[in-house]
Amino acid sequence: MGSNPQRLHVMFFPFMAHGHMIPTLDMAKRFSSRGAKSTILTTPLNSKILQKHIDTFKNLNPSLEIEIQVLDFPCVQLGLPEGCENADFLTSNNNADREDMILKFFLSTRYFKDQLEKLLETMQPDCLIADMFFPWATQAAEKFNVPRLVFHGFGYFPLCFAYCIKLHKPQKRVASSCEPFVIPDLPGNIVMTREQISDSDEGTEMGKFMLEVKESEAKSSGVVVNSFYELEPDYADFYKSVVAKRAWHIGPLSVVNRGLGEKAERGKKASVDEVECIKWLDSKEPNSVVYISFGSVANFKNEQLIEIAAGLEASGKNFIWVVRKNKGDNEEWLPEGMEERTKGRGMIIRGWAPQVLILDHQATGGFVTHCGWNSLLEGVAAGVPMVTWPVGAEQFYNEKLVTQVLRTGVTVGAKRQVKGLEDYISREKVVEAVREMLDGEEAEDRRRRAKKLGEKANAAVEEGGSSFDDLNIFIEEFSS
Ligand code: UDP
């Protein structure tokens, strides 16, 4: 145990991508709020992103302990571009060699191993919660008798889904890539197609890396999950009894952010003034605004953005649309005059949106999402129905949770992992999905279910809730 024998000391080590850093910081805050000391390891540029938020948190809670340890990451020496300390750097552009660079970025993180070992030795934390993408962390922690926990960043459903796919390979038994099949063993008769599956070929470098990830997870002390029991009870049970040795669910993590400042400062600096944004939302009817965002990684081509723009315009609905562009970038993706024509009912945010702030506002009536796990859970916690528009990775699995299990969303009809022009969703489909989400009797049913789930999400982290209790169990176990 660290310096104070009463206080649990948890070391957190997030992968350097917003979808991993944001929930890790929320998790560190949650542990600190329950009396633990939290230390987050990250690189110089990422530490700046986290520090501002930590300062806000500490101002609100001066007695709580949370700090950053900065690690060296010499990008150029590692064969990466200068300043490439976050996946954001690589995914902002559609570079031809992007895939190679992303793999290099993943593999470069091995450079942290010696630094991690030194910190484990000197700081002697009670446990290390390290990202799934740091498979070498299990061995490093073992050296110093520190239990290593894995954080994937996503929930039980996609974890069980991936497990069943790996084990049974049902995609190999269908005649075509678009033939539907049921995932064997997975509760709920979930239907899928081969072209929606994300499974790296074991012969590729990425495939070998993912194998390492699996092996290190099997040797770890367990898994910490950003979820809550009531969201996915069958999958929580399946995961704990069949897939993993130990798992603790302590989410939804995003709801640890209560005030306007905390909600607005997650991840990068928002490209819109949060007060202006709230004022704009305040001027709209409850449940009347569609929020549309594809997370921090997905990057559509201009042709697709034009379809989204035209669809939002034709829908006649209020909207806030986040586009991963910077102010000053060329605007070939925006139909001429569209912003003028939708003035007053539409807001386009170029860059980064204060997502949770927008989702939690009563005017927000639906969320068009790429189904990244954080976004999905933030939508659930806000109690809003969704249009599901998965793009890649495990997002197609998450979509099935929303549309087939929770029944709080409708699909836009994305058929496969986005690779080329043929995958485009037309403006007509955008209009149809948005209207289906907001209007009509079935929409009301979905909204009711979503609201109920949102209440359960918030109750889960309150005293006596399922996630509150699981965190207690975790703290007790690793404090002793
Ligand atoms: N996010 C945000 N503003 C943006 C885009 C993303 O605050 O403009 C946050 C979002 O709230 C979520 C995270 O970034 O917490 C994205 O994670 P997710 O798992 O949804 O998707 P990913 O970016 O990993 O694909």
Short mmCIF file of C-alpha atoms and ligand atoms in Angstrom, two decimals:
data_model
loop_
_atom_site.label_atom_id
_atom_site.label_comp_id
_atom_site.label_asym_id
_atom_site.label_seq_id
_atom_site.Cartn_x
_atom_site.Cartn_y
_atom_site.Cartn_z
CA MET A 1 0.00 0.00 0.00
CA GLY A 2 1.19 3.56 -0.72
CA SER A 3 2.11 6.27 1.82
CA ASN A 4 -1.28 6.41 3.55
CA PRO A 5 -2.24 2.91 4.73
CA GLN A 6 -5.95 3.75 4.61
CA ARG A 7 -5.99 5.06 1.10
CA LEU A 8 -6.11 2.91 -2.01
CA HIS A 9 -3.63 4.09 -4.62
CA VAL A 10 -4.67 3.33 -8.20
CA MET A 11 -2.37 3.92 -11.15
CA PHE A 12 -4.22 4.55 -14.46
CA PHE A 13 -2.59 4.20 -17.83
CA PRO A 14 -4.86 5.16 -20.75
CA PHE A 15 -4.13 4.59 -24.43
CA MET A 16 -3.56 7.96 -26.09
CA ALA A 17 -6.83 8.45 -27.94
CA HIS A 18 -9.74 10.57 -26.73
CA GLY A 19 -12.11 7.59 -26.60
CA HIS A 20 -9.74 6.01 -24.04
CA MET A 21 -8.39 9.05 -22.19
CA ILE A 22 -11.79 10.62 -21.51
CA PRO A 23 -13.32 7.62 -19.71
CA THR A 24 -10.03 6.95 -17.88
CA LEU A 25 -10.00 10.46 -16.47
CA ASP A 26 -13.66 10.04 -15.47
CA MET A 27 -12.72 6.74 -13.83
CA ALA A 28 -9.83 8.33 -11.92
CA LYS A 29 -12.20 11.05 -10.71
CA ARG A 30 -14.68 8.44 -9.58
CA PHE A 31 -12.03 6.55 -7.61
CA SER A 32 -10.74 9.76 -6.06
CA SER A 33 -14.26 10.79 -5.11
CA ARG A 34 -14.45 7.55 -3.15
CA GLY A 35 -11.29 8.30 -1.22
CA ALA A 36 -8.65 6.67 -3.42
CA LYS A 37 -5.51 8.34 -4.66
CA SER A 38 -5.36 8.35 -8.47
CA THR A 39 -2.23 8.69 -10.58
CA ILE A 40 -2.61 8.94 -14.35
CA LEU A 41 0.32 8.20 -16.64
CA THR A 42 0.48 10.00 -19.96
CA THR A 43 2.70 11.93 -22.40
CA PRO A 44 3.53 15.66 -22.28
CA LEU A 45 0.95 16.86 -24.84
CA ASN A 46 -1.82 14.67 -23.45
CA SER A 47 -1.03 15.77 -19.91
CA LYS A 48 -1.90 19.33 -20.94
CA ILE A 49 -5.31 18.15 -22.17
CA LEU A 50 -6.00 16.33 -18.90
CA GLN A 51 -4.51 18.89 -16.53
CA LYS A 52 -7.06 21.62 -17.20
CA HIS A 53 -9.89 19.28 -16.38
CA ILE A 54 -8.09 17.99 -13.27
CA ASP A 55 -7.59 21.56 -12.08
CA THR A 56 -11.33 22.22 -12.39
CA PHE A 57 -12.05 19.02 -10.48
CA LYS A 58 -9.55 19.86 -7.73
CA ASN A 59 -10.94 23.37 -7.34
CA LEU A 60 -14.32 21.84 -6.72
CA ASN A 61 -12.92 19.09 -4.47
CA PRO A 62 -9.70 20.36 -2.85
CA SER A 63 -9.25 17.34 -0.57
CA LEU A 64 -9.30 14.73 -3.33
CA GLU A 65 -6.08 13.28 -4.68
CA ILE A 66 -5.52 12.98 -8.39
CA GLU A 67 -2.29 13.65 -10.26
CA ILE A 68 -0.48 13.05 -13.52
CA GLN A 69 2.93 11.47 -14.06
CA VAL A 70 4.34 12.57 -17.40
CA LEU A 71 6.09 9.97 -19.56
CA ASP A 72 8.60 10.57 -22.31
CA PHE A 73 7.43 9.66 -25.85
CA PRO A 74 10.02 10.74 -28.42
CA CYS A 75 7.83 10.59 -31.53
CA VAL A 76 10.48 11.28 -34.17
CA GLN A 77 12.92 8.79 -32.66
CA LEU A 78 10.10 6.22 -32.74
CA GLY A 79 9.43 6.86 -36.44
CA LEU A 80 6.30 8.95 -35.89
CA PRO A 81 5.64 12.53 -36.97
CA GLU A 82 6.66 15.25 -34.54
CA GLY A 83 3.93 15.82 -31.94
CA CYS A 84 2.11 12.57 -32.71
CA GLU A 85 1.16 11.75 -29.13
CA ASN A 86 -2.53 11.07 -29.71
CA ALA A 87 -4.41 8.94 -32.25
CA ASP A 88 -6.25 12.15 -33.09
CA PHE A 89 -3.11 13.32 -34.88
CA LEU A 90 -3.26 10.37 -37.28
CA THR A 91 -6.99 10.20 -37.86
CA SER A 92 -7.59 13.88 -38.58
CA ASN A 93 -6.58 13.44 -42.21
CA ASN A 94 -7.24 10.85 -44.86
CA ASN A 95 -3.57 10.10 -45.48
CA ALA A 96 -2.72 7.18 -47.75
CA ASP A 97 -0.22 5.79 -45.25
CA ARG A 98 -2.57 6.30 -42.30
CA GLU A 99 -3.06 2.56 -41.64
CA ASP A 100 0.71 1.94 -41.41
CA MET A 101 1.14 4.90 -39.12
CA ILE A 102 -1.65 3.77 -36.85
CA LEU A 103 0.00 0.35 -36.44
CA LYS A 104 3.33 2.05 -35.77
CA PHE A 105 1.64 4.25 -33.17
CA PHE A 106 0.24 1.18 -31.39
CA LEU A 107 3.57 -0.64 -31.41
CA SER A 108 5.56 2.45 -30.35
CA THR A 109 3.85 2.47 -26.99
CA ARG A 110 6.18 -0.39 -25.92
CA TYR A 111 8.64 2.42 -25.35
CA PHE A 112 6.75 3.15 -22.12
CA LYS A 113 7.57 -0.20 -20.53
CA ASP A 114 10.80 0.81 -18.75
CA GLN A 115 9.26 4.05 -17.52
CA LEU A 116 6.23 2.18 -16.23
CA GLU A 117 8.42 -0.28 -14.36
CA LYS A 118 10.34 2.51 -12.70
CA LEU A 119 7.13 4.18 -11.54
CA LEU A 120 5.66 0.91 -10.29
CA GLU A 121 8.81 0.31 -8.29
CA THR A 122 9.02 3.78 -6.75
CA MET A 123 5.31 4.55 -6.26
CA GLN A 124 4.15 1.05 -5.28
CA PRO A 125 0.47 1.55 -6.21
CA ASP A 126 -2.08 -0.98 -4.98
CA CYS A 127 -3.11 -1.77 -8.55
CA LEU A 128 -2.59 -0.70 -12.13
CA ILE A 129 -5.56 -0.17 -14.46
CA ALA A 130 -3.90 -0.17 -17.85
CA ASP A 131 -5.46 0.04 -21.29
CA MET A 132 -6.03 -3.14 -23.30
CA PHE A 133 -3.65 -1.77 -25.92
CA PHE A 134 -0.70 -2.03 -23.48
CA PRO A 135 -0.35 -5.83 -23.35
CA TRP A 136 3.20 -5.61 -21.96
CA ALA A 137 1.82 -3.89 -18.83
CA THR A 138 0.73 -7.20 -17.26
CA GLN A 139 4.29 -8.50 -17.11
CA ALA A 140 5.66 -5.16 -15.95
CA ALA A 141 3.20 -5.09 -13.06
CA GLU A 142 3.86 -8.70 -12.17
CA LYS A 143 7.54 -7.88 -11.64
CA PHE A 144 6.58 -5.59 -8.78
CA ASN A 145 3.69 -7.63 -7.45
CA VAL A 146 1.17 -5.02 -8.52
CA PRO A 147 -2.15 -6.47 -9.78
CA ARG A 148 -2.83 -5.35 -13.37
CA LEU A 149 -6.42 -4.73 -14.42
CA VAL A 150 -7.47 -4.25 -18.03
CA PHE A 151 -9.61 -1.36 -19.27
CA HIS A 152 -11.01 -1.82 -22.77
CA GLY A 153 -13.17 1.26 -22.82
CA PHE A 154 -16.25 -0.70 -23.87
CA GLY A 155 -19.06 -2.70 -22.31
CA TYR A 156 -19.93 -6.35 -21.74
CA PHE A 157 -22.00 -6.73 -24.89
CA PRO A 158 -19.22 -6.03 -27.41
CA LEU A 159 -16.74 -8.01 -25.29
CA CYS A 160 -19.02 -11.07 -25.26
CA PHE A 161 -19.78 -10.55 -28.94
CA ALA A 162 -16.08 -10.52 -29.87
CA TYR A 163 -15.49 -13.59 -27.70
CA CYS A 164 -18.22 -15.62 -29.44
CA ILE A 165 -17.05 -14.56 -32.89
CA LYS A 166 -13.46 -15.53 -32.12
CA LEU A 167 -14.50 -18.87 -30.68
CA HIS A 168 -17.08 -20.02 -33.25
CA LYS A 169 -16.17 -18.05 -36.38
CA PRO A 170 -19.76 -18.17 -37.68
CA GLN A 171 -18.80 -15.73 -40.45
CA LYS A 172 -16.84 -18.54 -42.10
CA ARG A 173 -19.97 -20.64 -42.54
CA VAL A 174 -22.06 -18.23 -44.62
CA ALA A 175 -22.10 -18.15 -48.40
CA SER A 176 -21.88 -14.39 -48.81
CA SER A 177 -20.63 -11.41 -46.86
CA CYS A 178 -24.16 -9.99 -46.53
CA GLU A 179 -25.95 -13.19 -45.45
CA PRO A 180 -27.35 -12.73 -41.92
CA PHE A 181 -26.50 -15.24 -39.20
CA VAL A 182 -27.10 -15.58 -35.47
CA ILE A 183 -24.07 -15.30 -33.16
CA PRO A 184 -23.67 -18.73 -31.53
CA ASP A 185 -23.80 -18.87 -27.69
CA LEU A 186 -24.39 -15.13 -27.32
CA PRO A 187 -27.66 -14.56 -25.42
CA GLY A 188 -30.45 -12.84 -27.35
CA ASN A 189 -30.18 -14.38 -30.85
CA ILE A 190 -28.24 -11.43 -32.19
CA VAL A 191 -28.17 -11.20 -35.99
CA MET A 192 -25.11 -10.00 -37.88
CA THR A 193 -23.39 -10.21 -41.27
CA ARG A 194 -19.76 -10.97 -42.14
CA GLU A 195 -19.09 -7.53 -43.58
CA GLN A 196 -19.93 -5.91 -40.23
CA ILE A 197 -17.41 -7.91 -38.26
CA SER A 198 -14.16 -6.43 -37.09
CA ASP A 199 -11.67 -9.23 -36.65
CA SER A 200 -8.03 -8.78 -37.61
CA ASP A 201 -6.51 -11.65 -39.51
CA GLU A 202 -4.09 -13.39 -37.14
CA GLY A 203 -1.40 -13.42 -39.84
CA THR A 204 -1.19 -9.62 -40.04
CA GLU A 205 0.86 -7.44 -37.71
CA MET A 206 -2.32 -6.02 -36.22
CA GLY A 207 -3.69 -9.54 -35.78
CA LYS A 208 -0.56 -10.63 -33.92
CA PHE A 209 -0.78 -7.58 -31.73
CA MET A 210 -4.41 -8.32 -30.90
CA LEU A 211 -3.43 -11.86 -29.95
CA GLU A 212 -0.89 -10.43 -27.51
CA VAL A 213 -3.66 -8.22 -26.12
CA LYS A 214 -5.84 -11.29 -25.49
CA GLU A 215 -3.03 -13.26 -23.87
CA SER A 216 -2.05 -10.46 -21.52
CA GLU A 217 -5.69 -10.02 -20.55
CA ALA A 218 -5.93 -13.71 -19.64
CA LYS A 219 -2.94 -13.28 -17.31
CA SER A 220 -4.25 -10.06 -15.74
CA SER A 221 -6.13 -9.78 -12.45
CA GLY A 222 -9.38 -8.88 -14.20
CA VAL A 223 -11.27 -6.27 -16.13
CA VAL A 224 -12.81 -2.92 -15.20
CA VAL A 225 -15.86 -2.15 -17.33
CA ASN A 226 -17.51 1.15 -18.18
CA SER A 227 -21.07 -0.11 -17.91
CA PHE A 228 -23.84 -0.81 -15.41
CA TYR A 229 -25.58 -4.06 -14.70
CA GLU A 230 -29.13 -3.00 -15.64
CA LEU A 231 -27.98 -2.03 -19.14
CA GLU A 232 -26.85 -5.49 -20.12
CA PRO A 233 -27.54 -8.06 -17.36
CA ASP A 234 -27.39 -11.14 -19.62
CA TYR A 235 -24.07 -10.06 -21.03
CA ALA A 236 -22.60 -9.06 -17.66
CA ASP A 237 -23.47 -12.56 -16.39
CA PHE A 238 -22.17 -14.24 -19.53
CA TYR A 239 -18.93 -12.28 -19.37
CA LYS A 240 -18.32 -13.01 -15.71
CA SER A 241 -19.19 -16.70 -15.93
CA VAL A 242 -17.77 -17.62 -19.34
CA VAL A 243 -15.34 -15.04 -20.72
CA ALA A 244 -13.26 -13.40 -17.98
CA LYS A 245 -11.91 -14.38 -14.60
CA ARG A 246 -13.05 -11.24 -12.82
CA ALA A 247 -14.86 -8.09 -13.90
CA TRP A 248 -16.16 -5.02 -12.11
CA HIS A 249 -18.61 -2.57 -13.73
CA ILE A 250 -18.38 0.95 -12.42
CA GLY A 251 -20.18 3.05 -15.06
CA PRO A 252 -21.55 5.01 -16.67
CA LEU A 253 -18.36 6.94 -16.00
CA SER A 254 -19.42 10.14 -17.77
CA VAL A 255 -22.02 11.00 -15.11
CA VAL A 256 -19.24 11.76 -12.64
CA ASN A 257 -19.23 15.16 -14.43
CA ARG A 258 -21.96 17.17 -12.77
CA GLY A 259 -21.44 20.85 -13.44
CA LEU A 260 -21.35 22.83 -16.67
CA GLY A 261 -17.55 23.30 -16.50
CA GLU A 262 -16.81 19.61 -15.98
CA LYS A 263 -19.18 18.56 -18.74
CA ALA A 264 -17.86 21.12 -21.19
CA GLU A 265 -14.18 20.32 -20.63
CA ARG A 266 -14.07 16.65 -21.55
CA GLY A 267 -11.41 15.87 -24.12
CA LYS A 268 -10.32 18.71 -26.36
CA LYS A 269 -11.25 22.34 -26.00
CA ALA A 270 -14.74 22.78 -27.41
CA SER A 271 -14.99 24.71 -30.67
CA VAL A 272 -18.12 26.45 -29.46
CA ASP A 273 -18.72 28.60 -26.41
CA GLU A 274 -20.60 26.38 -23.97
CA VAL A 275 -22.75 29.21 -22.67
CA GLU A 276 -23.79 30.14 -26.23
CA CYS A 277 -24.52 26.52 -26.91
CA ILE A 278 -26.74 26.20 -23.83
CA LYS A 279 -28.53 29.44 -24.72
CA TRP A 280 -29.23 28.12 -28.19
CA LEU A 281 -30.58 24.87 -26.76
CA ASP A 282 -32.64 26.77 -24.17
CA SER A 283 -34.46 28.48 -27.02
CA LYS A 284 -35.69 25.14 -28.41
CA GLU A 285 -38.65 22.95 -27.44
CA PRO A 286 -37.95 19.86 -25.30
CA ASN A 287 -36.92 16.80 -27.34
CA SER A 288 -36.80 18.78 -30.57
CA VAL A 289 -33.07 18.85 -31.41
CA VAL A 290 -31.12 16.09 -33.16
CA TYR A 291 -27.48 15.85 -32.09
CA ILE A 292 -25.26 14.24 -34.70
CA SER A 293 -21.66 13.25 -34.07
CA PHE A 294 -19.30 10.45 -35.10
CA GLY A 295 -16.84 10.59 -32.22
CA SER A 296 -13.18 11.45 -32.18
CA VAL A 297 -11.81 9.10 -34.85
CA ALA A 298 -14.25 8.54 -37.75
CA ASN A 299 -13.59 10.80 -40.67
CA PHE A 300 -16.06 10.85 -43.55
CA LYS A 301 -15.23 11.83 -47.09
CA ASN A 302 -16.78 15.03 -48.45
CA GLU A 303 -19.32 13.11 -50.53
CA GLN A 304 -20.79 11.59 -47.37
CA LEU A 305 -20.76 14.88 -45.46
CA ILE A 306 -22.72 16.49 -48.30
CA GLU A 307 -25.38 13.78 -47.98
CA ILE A 308 -25.62 14.34 -44.23
CA ALA A 309 -25.93 18.09 -44.72
CA ALA A 310 -28.64 17.69 -47.35
CA GLY A 311 -30.47 15.16 -45.19
CA LEU A 312 -30.45 17.40 -42.13
CA GLU A 313 -31.70 20.31 -44.20
CA ALA A 314 -34.48 18.26 -45.79
CA SER A 315 -35.55 16.74 -42.44
CA GLY A 316 -36.86 20.13 -41.30
CA LYS A 317 -35.67 19.32 -37.74
CA ASN A 318 -33.53 21.32 -35.35
CA PHE A 319 -29.99 19.96 -35.26
CA ILE A 320 -26.48 20.28 -33.88
CA TRP A 321 -24.01 18.63 -36.22
CA VAL A 322 -20.37 18.08 -35.26
CA VAL A 323 -17.98 17.86 -38.21
CA ARG A 324 -14.32 16.89 -37.70
CA LYS A 325 -13.01 19.93 -39.56
CA ASN A 326 -11.18 22.99 -38.40
CA LYS A 327 -12.27 26.56 -38.86
CA GLY A 328 -10.44 27.75 -41.96
CA ASP A 329 -10.38 24.32 -43.69
CA ASN A 330 -11.93 24.36 -47.15
CA GLU A 331 -15.68 23.82 -47.03
CA GLU A 332 -16.31 21.69 -50.08
CA TRP A 333 -18.27 19.35 -47.80
CA LEU A 334 -20.93 21.98 -47.12
CA PRO A 335 -23.68 22.56 -49.74
CA GLU A 336 -23.71 26.21 -50.76
CA GLY A 337 -26.04 28.33 -48.66
CA MET A 338 -27.06 25.44 -46.41
CA GLU A 339 -25.95 27.14 -43.22
CA GLU A 340 -27.90 30.29 -44.14
CA ARG A 341 -31.01 28.35 -45.05
CA THR A 342 -31.01 26.42 -41.75
CA LYS A 343 -30.07 29.44 -39.62
CA GLY A 344 -31.87 29.41 -36.31
CA ARG A 345 -32.69 25.72 -36.41
CA GLY A 346 -29.28 24.26 -37.19
CA MET A 347 -25.86 24.61 -35.61
CA ILE A 348 -22.71 23.20 -37.19
CA ILE A 349 -19.77 22.72 -34.85
CA ARG A 350 -16.48 22.48 -36.73
CA GLY A 351 -14.09 20.56 -34.49
CA TRP A 352 -14.97 19.49 -30.96
CA ALA A 353 -18.37 19.65 -29.26
CA PRO A 354 -19.17 19.65 -25.54
CA GLN A 355 -21.02 16.39 -26.14
CA VAL A 356 -22.31 15.48 -22.70
CA LEU A 357 -23.51 19.02 -22.12
CA ILE A 358 -25.56 18.85 -25.33
CA LEU A 359 -26.89 15.33 -24.76
CA ASP A 360 -28.00 16.15 -21.22
CA HIS A 361 -30.00 19.20 -22.29
CA GLN A 362 -33.76 18.73 -22.30
CA ALA A 363 -34.04 20.15 -25.82
CA THR A 364 -31.98 17.29 -27.21
CA GLY A 365 -34.44 14.72 -28.47
CA GLY A 366 -32.24 12.25 -30.32
CA PHE A 367 -28.67 11.28 -31.04
CA VAL A 368 -27.33 10.19 -34.43
CA THR A 369 -24.24 8.27 -33.32
CA HIS A 370 -21.45 6.13 -34.73
CA CYS A 371 -21.97 3.88 -31.67
CA GLY A 372 -18.55 4.30 -30.11
CA TRP A 373 -19.03 2.85 -26.63
CA ASN A 374 -18.55 6.15 -24.82
CA SER A 375 -21.04 7.94 -27.02
CA LEU A 376 -23.51 5.10 -26.74
CA LEU A 377 -23.33 5.13 -22.96
CA GLU A 378 -23.50 8.93 -22.79
CA GLY A 379 -26.66 8.75 -24.92
CA VAL A 380 -28.08 6.06 -22.63
CA ALA A 381 -27.31 8.12 -19.50
CA ALA A 382 -29.00 11.14 -21.10
CA GLY A 383 -32.09 9.02 -21.81
CA VAL A 384 -32.26 9.83 -25.53
CA PRO A 385 -33.28 7.60 -28.45
CA MET A 386 -30.71 7.10 -31.19
CA VAL A 387 -30.10 6.65 -34.86
CA THR A 388 -27.29 4.12 -35.10
CA TRP A 389 -24.68 4.72 -37.78
CA PRO A 390 -21.66 2.51 -37.10
CA VAL A 391 -18.53 3.11 -39.11
CA GLY A 392 -15.88 0.61 -37.98
CA ALA A 393 -14.23 -1.28 -35.11
CA GLU A 394 -16.73 -2.79 -32.63
CA GLN A 395 -19.38 -0.17 -33.45
CA PHE A 396 -21.52 -2.58 -35.44
CA TYR A 397 -21.73 -4.83 -32.36
CA ASN A 398 -22.76 -1.89 -30.21
CA GLU A 399 -25.43 -1.01 -32.75
CA LYS A 400 -27.07 -4.41 -32.22
CA LEU A 401 -27.28 -3.73 -28.49
CA VAL A 402 -29.21 -0.53 -29.17
CA THR A 403 -31.48 -1.79 -31.95
CA GLN A 404 -31.99 -5.47 -31.06
CA VAL A 405 -31.66 -5.65 -27.26
CA LEU A 406 -32.48 -2.25 -25.74
CA ARG A 407 -34.76 -1.22 -28.64
CA THR A 408 -34.05 2.46 -28.05
CA GLY A 409 -32.74 3.20 -31.53
CA VAL A 410 -33.24 2.79 -35.26
CA THR A 411 -30.51 1.96 -37.73
CA VAL A 412 -29.60 4.31 -40.56
CA GLY A 413 -28.78 1.17 -42.54
CA ALA A 414 -24.97 1.16 -42.63
CA LYS A 415 -24.17 -2.25 -44.07
CA ARG A 416 -20.45 -2.65 -43.66
CA GLN A 417 -17.25 -1.18 -42.23
CA VAL A 418 -16.64 2.03 -44.18
CA LYS A 419 -14.00 1.48 -46.82
CA GLY A 420 -15.06 3.07 -50.09
CA LEU A 421 -17.56 5.12 -52.03
CA GLU A 422 -20.11 2.32 -52.27
CA ASP A 423 -20.72 2.53 -48.51
CA TYR A 424 -22.39 5.92 -48.62
CA ILE A 425 -25.66 6.57 -46.86
CA SER A 426 -27.92 8.75 -48.98
CA ARG A 427 -29.64 11.96 -47.87
CA GLU A 428 -33.01 10.19 -48.17
CA LYS A 429 -31.91 7.58 -45.64
CA VAL A 430 -30.73 10.31 -43.27
CA VAL A 431 -34.13 12.03 -43.43
CA GLU A 432 -35.99 8.76 -42.99
CA ALA A 433 -33.94 7.68 -39.94
CA VAL A 434 -34.13 11.07 -38.23
CA ARG A 435 -37.91 11.24 -38.68
CA GLU A 436 -38.32 7.66 -37.52
CA MET A 437 -36.36 8.48 -34.38
CA LEU A 438 -38.40 11.58 -33.54
CA ASP A 439 -41.93 11.13 -34.89
CA GLY A 440 -44.75 8.66 -34.38
CA GLU A 441 -45.97 6.09 -31.90
CA GLU A 442 -43.00 3.76 -32.10
CA ALA A 443 -40.72 6.73 -31.55
CA GLU A 444 -42.64 7.47 -28.35
CA ASP A 445 -42.16 3.89 -27.17
CA ARG A 446 -38.45 4.07 -27.87
CA ARG A 447 -38.22 7.39 -26.05
CA ARG A 448 -40.01 5.94 -23.03
CA ARG A 449 -37.62 3.00 -22.91
CA ALA A 450 -34.63 5.32 -23.35
CA LYS A 451 -35.81 7.58 -20.50
CA LYS A 452 -36.24 4.62 -18.15
CA LEU A 453 -32.80 3.35 -19.01
CA GLY A 454 -31.36 6.81 -18.39
CA GLU A 455 -32.87 6.79 -14.90
CA LYS A 456 -31.34 3.37 -14.22
CA ALA A 457 -27.97 4.57 -15.52
CA ASN A 458 -27.92 7.46 -13.08
CA ALA A 459 -29.18 5.33 -10.19
CA ALA A 460 -26.44 2.73 -10.79
CA VAL A 461 -23.70 5.10 -9.60
CA GLU A 462 -25.63 6.45 -6.62
CA GLU A 463 -25.26 4.90 -3.17
CA GLY A 464 -26.68 1.38 -3.26
CA GLY A 465 -26.64 1.23 -7.07
CA SER A 466 -25.07 -1.69 -8.93
CA SER A 467 -22.00 0.23 -10.10
CA PHE A 468 -21.57 1.94 -6.73
CA ASP A 469 -21.54 -1.48 -5.09
CA ASP A 470 -19.15 -3.02 -7.59
CA LEU A 471 -16.72 -0.14 -7.06
CA ASN A 472 -16.96 -0.75 -3.30
CA ILE A 473 -16.11 -4.40 -3.82
CA PHE A 474 -13.16 -3.42 -5.98
CA ILE A 475 -11.86 -0.88 -3.47
CA GLU A 476 -12.17 -3.32 -0.58
CA GLU A 477 -10.45 -6.10 -2.47
CA PHE A 478 -7.47 -4.11 -3.66
CA SER A 479 -7.02 -2.15 -0.45
CA SER A 480 -6.30 -5.31 1.49
N1 UDP B 1 -16.41 13.68 -27.85
C1 UDP B 1 -16.71 14.98 -27.49
N2 UDP B 1 -16.84 15.91 -28.45
C2 UDP B 1 -16.69 15.63 -29.77
C3 UDP B 1 -16.40 14.30 -30.15
C4 UDP B 1 -16.27 13.35 -29.16
O1 UDP B 1 -16.84 15.28 -26.28
O2 UDP B 1 -16.84 16.53 -30.60
C5 UDP B 1 -16.23 12.66 -26.80
C6 UDP B 1 -17.47 11.83 -26.58
O3 UDP B 1 -18.31 12.45 -25.63
C7 UDP B 1 -16.89 10.51 -26.11
C8 UDP B 1 -15.55 10.43 -26.82
O4 UDP B 1 -15.24 11.74 -27.22
O5 UDP B 1 -16.68 10.54 -24.72
C9 UDP B 1 -15.58 9.54 -28.05
O6 UDP B 1 -15.56 8.21 -27.68
P1 UDP B 1 -16.40 7.12 -28.43
O7 UDP B 1 -16.15 5.82 -27.74
O8 UDP B 1 -17.82 7.51 -28.53
O9 UDP B 1 -15.87 7.10 -29.90
P2 UDP B 1 -14.42 7.13 -30.57
O10 UDP B 1 -14.03 8.53 -30.66
O11 UDP B 1 -13.50 6.33 -29.69
O12 UDP B 1 -14.67 6.50 -31.90
#
